[in-house]
Amino acid sequence: LALLPLAGKRVLVTSGPTHEPIDPVRYIANRSSGKQGHAIAAAAAEAGAEVILVSGPVNLPDPPGVRVRRVSTAREMLAAVLENLPVDLAIFAAAVADWRAAEEADAKIKKGKGPVPQLSLVENPDILATVAKGSPRPRLVVGFAAETDTVLEHARAKLARKGCDWIVANDVGKGTGVMGGGSNTVHLISEEGIESWPTMDKSEVARRLVARAAERLREDTP
Ligand code: C5P
């Protein structure tokens, strides 16, 4: 049990960005390498869990021992996540685009023909909030918060708004090197308070988060 703390558990992880098409050659996306999410999926598999990784477009190999479902848009990501419930633990590390183009053009929008195109946006579904407030709810729901300012304040508000149990907040502001980099500085925010972790490799953040989640799942096993 100590060696495989997530044996017998089902874990779902989202990772990477989503791409929201404007026309066949253009899209809206957030910056995300997928490194942190993929590392979490790998760590959960190492801990003995059955892991499903729902990933947006990334340039990373599939983590060993993990079932990978590749998607492109937020709506596809939501559908893939819902198809794979129920799970014991869900960790939402994907950088989902908040908006998509209201209409996707069938052909490439040409430049220089008339006025500059105006994009009309509509909101994407919030995958984390849908799962955290839905049923069957995973026993532990963990969100990420990438903020460039007042990281902790925003993260606490997010915990309440989204209905998740934990938020892993990281500062992705200019000069932190988090985006695409190998290391991360995070704060784990729960009802009990805030734990600030030292800067670590993303794989180390993943292992530590998985270990904490396994402890929590053990606590509420009767
Ligand atoms: O609101 P914000 O995008 O900052 O929240 C970040 C958290 O919510 C992350 O865990 C992210 O994966 C999740 N999220 C989501 N679906 C969205 C937007 C964010 O699952 N449409």
mmCIF file of C-alpha atoms and ligand atoms in Angstrom:
data_model
loop_
_atom_site.group_PDB
_atom_site.id
_atom_site.type_symbol
_atom_site.label_atom_id
_atom_site.label_comp_id
_atom_site.label_asym_id
_atom_site.label_seq_id
_atom_site.Cartn_x
_atom_site.Cartn_y
_atom_site.Cartn_z
ATOM 1 C CA LEU A 1 0.000 0.000 0.000
ATOM 2 C CA ALA A 2 2.796 2.401 0.857
ATOM 3 C CA LEU A 3 4.469 1.739 -2.483
ATOM 4 C CA LEU A 4 1.305 2.071 -4.573
ATOM 5 C CA PRO A 5 -0.808 4.587 -2.667
ATOM 6 C CA LEU A 6 -3.345 4.938 -5.504
ATOM 7 C CA ALA A 7 -3.806 1.230 -6.259
ATOM 8 C CA GLY A 8 -7.431 0.523 -7.209
ATOM 9 C CA LYS A 9 -8.205 4.202 -7.759
ATOM 10 C CA ARG A 10 -9.374 5.867 -10.975
ATOM 11 C CA VAL A 11 -7.776 9.213 -11.759
ATOM 12 C CA LEU A 12 -8.619 11.691 -14.513
ATOM 13 C CA VAL A 13 -6.232 14.457 -15.541
ATOM 14 C CA THR A 14 -6.686 17.230 -18.111
ATOM 15 C CA SER A 15 -3.605 18.753 -19.700
ATOM 16 C CA GLY A 16 -2.416 21.098 -22.420
ATOM 17 C CA PRO A 17 -4.237 23.940 -24.141
ATOM 18 C CA THR A 18 -7.393 23.804 -26.189
ATOM 19 C CA HIS A 19 -7.503 25.159 -29.726
ATOM 20 C CA GLU A 20 -10.636 27.023 -30.730
ATOM 21 C CA PRO A 21 -10.849 27.387 -34.505
ATOM 22 C CA ILE A 22 -11.500 30.748 -36.180
ATOM 23 C CA ASP A 23 -11.131 29.326 -39.702
ATOM 24 C CA PRO A 24 -9.276 26.254 -41.078
ATOM 25 C CA VAL A 25 -5.840 27.827 -40.412
ATOM 26 C CA ARG A 26 -6.329 30.012 -37.326
ATOM 27 C CA TYR A 27 -7.256 29.394 -33.732
ATOM 28 C CA ILE A 28 -7.506 30.929 -30.253
ATOM 29 C CA ALA A 29 -5.493 29.255 -27.496
ATOM 30 C CA ASN A 30 -3.813 29.773 -24.141
ATOM 31 C CA ARG A 31 -0.110 29.167 -23.641
ATOM 32 C CA SER A 32 0.440 25.691 -22.258
ATOM 33 C CA SER A 33 3.108 23.073 -22.858
ATOM 34 C CA GLY A 34 1.178 20.336 -21.038
ATOM 35 C CA LYS A 35 4.295 19.469 -19.023
ATOM 36 C CA GLN A 36 2.682 19.844 -15.601
ATOM 37 C CA GLY A 37 -0.497 17.934 -16.495
ATOM 38 C CA HIS A 38 1.374 15.120 -18.204
ATOM 39 C CA ALA A 39 3.730 14.840 -15.215
ATOM 40 C CA ILE A 40 0.716 14.502 -12.905
ATOM 41 C CA ALA A 41 -0.771 11.732 -15.046
ATOM 42 C CA ALA A 42 2.589 9.924 -15.023
ATOM 43 C CA ALA A 43 2.921 10.301 -11.239
ATOM 44 C CA ALA A 44 -0.605 8.963 -10.658
ATOM 45 C CA ALA A 45 0.163 5.925 -12.834
ATOM 46 C CA GLU A 46 3.413 5.350 -10.908
ATOM 47 C CA ALA A 47 1.327 5.446 -7.732
ATOM 48 C CA GLY A 48 -0.748 2.535 -9.059
ATOM 49 C CA ALA A 49 -3.860 4.354 -10.304
ATOM 50 C CA GLU A 50 -5.791 3.649 -13.479
ATOM 51 C CA VAL A 51 -5.228 6.958 -15.253
ATOM 52 C CA ILE A 52 -7.067 8.644 -18.098
ATOM 53 C CA LEU A 53 -5.368 11.731 -19.492
ATOM 54 C CA VAL A 54 -7.518 14.046 -21.597
ATOM 55 C CA SER A 55 -5.084 16.242 -23.463
ATOM 56 C CA GLY A 56 -5.311 19.160 -25.825
ATOM 57 C CA PRO A 57 -2.699 19.567 -28.582
ATOM 58 C CA VAL A 58 0.824 19.199 -27.089
ATOM 59 C CA ASN A 59 4.281 18.154 -28.260
ATOM 60 C CA LEU A 60 4.837 15.551 -25.570
ATOM 61 C CA PRO A 61 4.990 11.770 -25.599
ATOM 62 C CA ASP A 62 2.153 9.875 -23.927
ATOM 63 C CA PRO A 63 3.151 9.169 -20.303
ATOM 64 C CA PRO A 64 3.812 5.462 -19.660
ATOM 65 C CA GLY A 65 0.952 3.425 -18.257
ATOM 66 C CA VAL A 66 -1.659 6.094 -18.978
ATOM 67 C CA ARG A 67 -4.681 5.954 -21.293
ATOM 68 C CA VAL A 68 -4.583 9.114 -23.411
ATOM 69 C CA ARG A 69 -7.536 10.741 -25.110
ATOM 70 C CA ARG A 70 -6.500 13.561 -27.458
ATOM 71 C CA VAL A 71 -8.901 16.405 -28.080
ATOM 72 C CA SER A 72 -8.728 19.813 -29.655
ATOM 73 C CA THR A 73 -11.492 22.130 -28.411
ATOM 74 C CA ALA A 74 -12.921 22.828 -24.943
ATOM 75 C CA ARG A 75 -16.213 21.263 -25.928
ATOM 76 C CA GLU A 76 -14.448 18.075 -27.015
ATOM 77 C CA MET A 77 -12.465 18.101 -23.764
ATOM 78 C CA LEU A 78 -15.642 18.394 -21.700
ATOM 79 C CA ALA A 79 -17.288 15.517 -23.602
ATOM 80 C CA ALA A 80 -14.216 13.284 -23.161
ATOM 81 C CA VAL A 81 -14.041 14.093 -19.430
ATOM 82 C CA LEU A 82 -17.739 13.322 -18.852
ATOM 83 C CA GLU A 83 -17.411 10.035 -20.768
ATOM 84 C CA ASN A 84 -14.696 8.914 -18.377
ATOM 85 C CA LEU A 85 -16.523 9.527 -15.087
ATOM 86 C CA PRO A 86 -16.838 8.240 -12.425
ATOM 87 C CA VAL A 87 -13.338 8.686 -11.000
ATOM 88 C CA ASP A 88 -11.988 8.978 -7.460
ATOM 89 C CA LEU A 89 -9.709 11.911 -8.203
ATOM 90 C CA ALA A 90 -9.834 14.547 -10.952
ATOM 91 C CA ILE A 91 -7.058 17.048 -11.558
ATOM 92 C CA PHE A 92 -7.696 19.838 -14.067
ATOM 93 C CA ALA A 93 -4.339 21.090 -15.273
ATOM 94 C CA ALA A 94 -5.444 22.034 -18.800
ATOM 95 C CA ALA A 95 -5.290 25.669 -19.902
ATOM 96 C CA VAL A 96 -8.739 25.739 -21.451
ATOM 97 C CA ALA A 97 -9.522 28.691 -23.721
ATOM 98 C CA ASP A 98 -12.189 30.759 -22.005
ATOM 99 C CA TRP A 99 -13.763 31.841 -25.288
ATOM 100 C CA ARG A 100 -14.238 30.533 -28.790
ATOM 101 C CA ALA A 101 -15.252 32.242 -32.006
ATOM 102 C CA ALA A 102 -19.027 32.465 -32.206
ATOM 103 C CA GLU A 103 -18.785 31.182 -35.768
ATOM 104 C CA GLU A 104 -16.067 29.106 -37.419
ATOM 105 C CA ALA A 105 -15.459 30.117 -41.049
ATOM 106 C CA ASP A 106 -15.466 27.165 -43.481
ATOM 107 C CA ALA A 107 -12.797 28.772 -45.683
ATOM 108 C CA LYS A 108 -9.695 30.774 -44.809
ATOM 109 C CA ILE A 109 -10.606 34.385 -44.093
ATOM 110 C CA LYS A 110 -8.761 36.467 -46.722
ATOM 111 C CA LYS A 111 -6.742 39.499 -45.828
ATOM 112 C CA GLY A 112 -7.023 42.783 -47.751
ATOM 113 C CA LYS A 113 -10.582 42.205 -48.913
ATOM 114 C CA GLY A 114 -12.655 44.836 -47.206
ATOM 115 C CA PRO A 115 -12.449 45.755 -43.519
ATOM 116 C CA VAL A 116 -10.436 43.903 -40.865
ATOM 117 C CA PRO A 117 -12.589 41.013 -39.608
ATOM 118 C CA GLN A 118 -14.245 41.464 -36.227
ATOM 119 C CA LEU A 119 -14.215 38.392 -34.014
ATOM 120 C CA SER A 120 -17.302 37.725 -31.999
ATOM 121 C CA LEU A 121 -16.620 35.439 -29.027
ATOM 122 C CA VAL A 122 -18.782 33.144 -26.925
ATOM 123 C CA GLU A 123 -17.870 31.572 -23.600
ATOM 124 C CA ASN A 124 -16.647 27.989 -23.432
ATOM 125 C CA PRO A 125 -18.022 25.553 -20.870
ATOM 126 C CA ASP A 126 -16.075 25.445 -17.597
ATOM 127 C CA ILE A 127 -14.996 21.812 -17.405
ATOM 128 C CA LEU A 128 -13.736 21.950 -13.822
ATOM 129 C CA ALA A 129 -16.889 23.657 -12.493
ATOM 130 C CA THR A 130 -19.127 21.262 -14.438
ATOM 131 C CA VAL A 131 -17.456 18.236 -12.845
ATOM 132 C CA ALA A 132 -17.088 19.771 -9.359
ATOM 133 C CA LYS A 133 -20.761 20.718 -9.214
ATOM 134 C CA GLY A 134 -22.057 17.715 -11.144
ATOM 135 C CA SER A 135 -22.720 14.071 -10.500
ATOM 136 C CA PRO A 136 -21.073 11.625 -10.094
ATOM 137 C CA ARG A 137 -18.646 13.955 -8.328
ATOM 138 C CA PRO A 138 -15.086 12.680 -7.841
ATOM 139 C CA ARG A 139 -14.176 12.507 -4.145
ATOM 140 C CA LEU A 140 -11.358 14.953 -4.694
ATOM 141 C CA VAL A 141 -11.472 17.684 -7.355
ATOM 142 C CA VAL A 142 -8.317 19.730 -7.914
ATOM 143 C CA GLY A 143 -8.065 22.825 -10.085
ATOM 144 C CA PHE A 144 -5.129 24.921 -11.189
ATOM 145 C CA ALA A 145 -4.925 28.693 -11.142
ATOM 146 C CA ALA A 146 -2.387 30.393 -13.325
ATOM 147 C CA GLU A 147 -2.278 34.009 -12.270
ATOM 148 C CA THR A 148 0.024 36.877 -13.053
ATOM 149 C CA ASP A 149 -0.924 39.035 -10.048
ATOM 150 C CA THR A 150 -2.357 38.619 -6.541
ATOM 151 C CA VAL A 151 -2.060 34.871 -7.043
ATOM 152 C CA LEU A 152 -3.366 33.793 -3.658
ATOM 153 C CA GLU A 153 -6.372 36.105 -3.458
ATOM 154 C CA HIS A 154 -7.591 35.030 -6.890
ATOM 155 C CA ALA A 155 -7.061 31.386 -6.110
ATOM 156 C CA ARG A 156 -9.156 31.493 -2.923
ATOM 157 C CA ALA A 157 -12.033 33.106 -4.801
ATOM 158 C CA LYS A 158 -11.707 30.456 -7.483
ATOM 159 C CA LEU A 159 -11.945 27.607 -4.961
ATOM 160 C CA ALA A 160 -15.316 28.923 -3.843
ATOM 161 C CA ARG A 161 -16.627 29.819 -7.293
ATOM 162 C CA LYS A 162 -15.725 26.564 -8.989
ATOM 163 C CA GLY A 163 -16.713 24.222 -6.175
ATOM 164 C CA CYS A 164 -13.435 22.301 -6.177
ATOM 165 C CA ASP A 165 -11.597 20.984 -3.111
ATOM 166 C CA TRP A 166 -8.087 22.185 -3.820
ATOM 167 C CA ILE A 167 -6.496 24.785 -6.042
ATOM 168 C CA VAL A 168 -2.872 24.599 -7.079
ATOM 169 C CA ALA A 169 -1.946 28.222 -7.688
ATOM 170 C CA ASN A 170 1.117 29.198 -9.639
ATOM 171 C CA ASP A 171 2.559 32.520 -10.543
ATOM 172 C CA VAL A 172 3.082 32.627 -14.290
ATOM 173 C CA GLY A 173 3.954 36.318 -14.459
ATOM 174 C CA LYS A 174 6.740 37.728 -16.634
ATOM 175 C CA GLY A 175 10.185 36.448 -15.755
ATOM 176 C CA THR A 176 9.023 33.415 -13.756
ATOM 177 C CA GLY A 177 9.882 31.045 -16.634
ATOM 178 C CA VAL A 178 7.017 28.736 -15.674
ATOM 179 C CA MET A 179 5.442 28.694 -19.149
ATOM 180 C CA GLY A 180 7.117 25.876 -21.040
ATOM 181 C CA GLY A 181 9.816 25.594 -18.384
ATOM 182 C CA GLY A 182 10.755 22.552 -16.324
ATOM 183 C CA SER A 183 10.060 23.912 -12.857
ATOM 184 C CA ASN A 184 7.155 25.437 -11.015
ATOM 185 C CA THR A 185 6.503 27.402 -7.817
ATOM 186 C CA VAL A 186 3.085 26.551 -6.424
ATOM 187 C CA HIS A 187 0.797 27.114 -3.469
ATOM 188 C CA LEU A 188 -1.665 24.385 -2.476
ATOM 189 C CA ILE A 189 -4.906 26.000 -1.349
ATOM 190 C CA SER A 190 -7.574 24.047 0.483
ATOM 191 C CA GLU A 191 -10.228 24.693 3.128
ATOM 192 C CA GLU A 192 -7.530 24.153 5.730
ATOM 193 C CA GLY A 193 -5.333 26.914 4.395
ATOM 194 C CA ILE A 194 -2.373 27.553 2.170
ATOM 195 C CA GLU A 195 0.820 25.577 1.788
ATOM 196 C CA SER A 196 3.560 27.251 -0.210
ATOM 197 C CA TRP A 197 5.947 24.765 -1.764
ATOM 198 C CA PRO A 198 9.513 25.580 -2.743
ATOM 199 C CA THR A 199 10.350 25.835 -6.443
ATOM 200 C CA MET A 200 10.594 22.299 -7.796
ATOM 201 C CA ASP A 201 10.745 20.345 -10.987
ATOM 202 C CA LYS A 202 7.271 19.875 -12.501
ATOM 203 C CA SER A 203 7.699 16.103 -12.024
ATOM 204 C CA GLU A 204 8.418 16.683 -8.326
ATOM 205 C CA VAL A 205 5.362 18.957 -7.981
ATOM 206 C CA ALA A 206 3.364 16.158 -9.612
ATOM 207 C CA ARG A 207 4.654 13.456 -7.247
ATOM 208 C CA ARG A 208 4.029 15.590 -4.192
ATOM 209 C CA LEU A 209 0.509 16.499 -5.314
ATOM 210 C CA VAL A 210 -0.322 12.861 -6.050
ATOM 211 C CA ALA A 211 1.020 11.817 -2.635
ATOM 212 C CA ARG A 212 -1.133 14.447 -0.900
ATOM 213 C CA ALA A 213 -4.204 13.401 -2.882
ATOM 214 C CA ALA A 214 -3.632 9.747 -1.986
ATOM 215 C CA GLU A 215 -3.440 10.683 1.718
ATOM 216 C CA ARG A 216 -6.716 12.578 1.451
ATOM 217 C CA LEU A 217 -8.481 9.701 -0.314
ATOM 218 C CA ARG A 218 -7.229 7.332 2.382
ATOM 219 C CA GLU A 219 -8.573 9.640 5.107
ATOM 220 C CA ASP A 220 -12.137 9.460 3.863
ATOM 221 C CA THR A 221 -12.140 5.717 3.270
ATOM 222 C CA PRO A 222 -14.327 4.274 6.033
HETATM 223 O O1 C5P B 1 -10.891 30.304 -14.365
HETATM 224 P P1 C5P B 1 -9.558 29.762 -14.729
HETATM 225 O O2 C5P B 1 -9.437 29.417 -16.180
HETATM 226 O O3 C5P B 1 -8.395 30.563 -14.272
HETATM 227 O O4 C5P B 1 -9.479 28.408 -13.886
HETATM 228 C C1 C5P B 1 -8.433 27.526 -14.055
HETATM 229 C C2 C5P B 1 -8.859 26.139 -13.684
HETATM 230 O O5 C5P B 1 -10.124 25.818 -14.279
HETATM 231 C C3 C5P B 1 -7.903 25.115 -14.219
HETATM 232 O O6 C5P B 1 -7.940 23.997 -13.356
HETATM 233 C C4 C5P B 1 -8.487 24.787 -15.585
HETATM 234 O O7 C5P B 1 -8.094 23.523 -16.037
HETATM 235 C C5 C5P B 1 -9.977 24.840 -15.281
HETATM 236 N N1 C5P B 1 -10.813 25.266 -16.421
HETATM 237 C C6 C5P B 1 -11.665 24.356 -17.043
HETATM 238 N N2 C5P B 1 -12.494 24.775 -18.056
HETATM 239 C C7 C5P B 1 -12.483 26.061 -18.461
HETATM 240 C C8 C5P B 1 -11.623 26.991 -17.841
HETATM 241 C C9 C5P B 1 -10.799 26.558 -16.837
HETATM 242 O O8 C5P B 1 -11.672 23.185 -16.674
HETATM 243 N N3 C5P B 1 -13.284 26.440 -19.453
#
